[in-house]
C-alpha positions as a printed Julia matrix, in Angstrom:
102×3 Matrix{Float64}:
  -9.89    8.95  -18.48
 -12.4     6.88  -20.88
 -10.85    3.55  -19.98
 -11.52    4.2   -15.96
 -15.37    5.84  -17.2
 -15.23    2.29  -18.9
 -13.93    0.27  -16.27
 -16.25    2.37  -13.62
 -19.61    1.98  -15.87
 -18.96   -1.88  -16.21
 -18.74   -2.27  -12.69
 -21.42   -0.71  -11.66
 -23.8    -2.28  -14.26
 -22.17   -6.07  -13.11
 -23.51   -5.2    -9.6
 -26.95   -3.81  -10.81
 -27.12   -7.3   -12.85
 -26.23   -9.54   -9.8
 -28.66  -12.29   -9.36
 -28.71  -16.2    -8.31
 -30.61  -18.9    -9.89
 -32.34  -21.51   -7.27
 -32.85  -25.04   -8.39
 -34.59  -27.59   -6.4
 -33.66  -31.0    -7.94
 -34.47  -33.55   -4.94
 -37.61  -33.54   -3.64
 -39.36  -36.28   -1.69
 -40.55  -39.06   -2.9
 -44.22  -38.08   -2.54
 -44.12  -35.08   -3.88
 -46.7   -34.63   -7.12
 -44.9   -33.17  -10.05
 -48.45  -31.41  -10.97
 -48.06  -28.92   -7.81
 -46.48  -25.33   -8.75
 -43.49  -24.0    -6.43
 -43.2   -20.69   -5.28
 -40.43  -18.75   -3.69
 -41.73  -16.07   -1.22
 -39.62  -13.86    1.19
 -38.62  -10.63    2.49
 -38.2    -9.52   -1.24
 -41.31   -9.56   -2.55
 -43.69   -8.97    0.99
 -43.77  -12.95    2.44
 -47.07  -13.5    -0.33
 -46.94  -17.16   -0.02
 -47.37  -17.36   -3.63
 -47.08  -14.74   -6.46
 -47.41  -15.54   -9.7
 -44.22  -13.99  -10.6
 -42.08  -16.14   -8.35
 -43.6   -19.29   -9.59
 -40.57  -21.65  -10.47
 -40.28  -22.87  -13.76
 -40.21  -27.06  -14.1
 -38.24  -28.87  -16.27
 -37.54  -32.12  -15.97
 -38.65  -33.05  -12.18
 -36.19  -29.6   -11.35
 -38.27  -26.43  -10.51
 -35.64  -23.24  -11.0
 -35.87  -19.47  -10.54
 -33.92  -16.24  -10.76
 -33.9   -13.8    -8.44
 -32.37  -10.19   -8.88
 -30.63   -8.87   -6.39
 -32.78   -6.73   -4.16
 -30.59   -6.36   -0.75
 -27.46   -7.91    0.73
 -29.24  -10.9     1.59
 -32.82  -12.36    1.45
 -34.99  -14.38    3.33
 -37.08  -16.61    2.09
 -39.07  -20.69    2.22
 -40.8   -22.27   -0.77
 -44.77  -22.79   -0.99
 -47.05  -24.47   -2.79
 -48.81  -21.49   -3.37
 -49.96  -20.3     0.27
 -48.8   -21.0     3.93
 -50.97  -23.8     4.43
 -48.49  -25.18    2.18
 -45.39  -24.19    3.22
 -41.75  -26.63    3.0
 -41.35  -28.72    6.29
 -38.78  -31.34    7.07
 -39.8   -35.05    7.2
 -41.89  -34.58   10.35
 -44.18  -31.93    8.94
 -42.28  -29.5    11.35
 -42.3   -25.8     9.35
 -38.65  -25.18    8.33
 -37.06  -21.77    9.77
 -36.52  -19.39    7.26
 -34.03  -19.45    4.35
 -30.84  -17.04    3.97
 -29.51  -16.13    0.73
 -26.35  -13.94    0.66
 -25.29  -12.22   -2.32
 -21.73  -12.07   -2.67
């Protein structure tokens, strides 16, 4: 009976400690390694740029972990607001992001 208690306790705390780590590590040629990154989505109320979802940089990579919140997320990645959201080569806003925890 303590073994499946065990077994039953370490499972449920591996699910309550599920998260996923994002890296960006290619970014356009352009872009100025002095700008912030932010991840903003359904998780945290579409901000556009809180300071606790600022990626951290190291070595021209930007990286964050999220927890996990839901069965999936939504999400895009600012500059800090929407005025400077991601967009493909054309400028054209990108659709958002989908994240599924598995």
């Amino acid at each position: 009976m303590k073994s499946a208690l065990f077994i039953i306790c370490f499972l449920i705390s591996g699910t309550a400690l599920c998260q996923v780590t994002f890296i960006i590590n290619k970014l356009p040629h352009t872009h100025d390694y002095k700008n912030q990154i932010y991840i903003s989505g359904d998780f945290e109320g579409w901000s556009g740029g809180k300071e606790q979802y600022k990626l951290a940089q190291y070595n021209n990579r930007y990286f964050i972990t999220i927890p996990r919140i839901a069965e999936s997320i939504k999400f895009k990645f600012t500059l800090g607001s929407w005025e400077a959201v991601e967009s493909d080569v054309n400028g054209n806003i990108l659709e958002n992001r989908i994240y599924n925890y598995n």
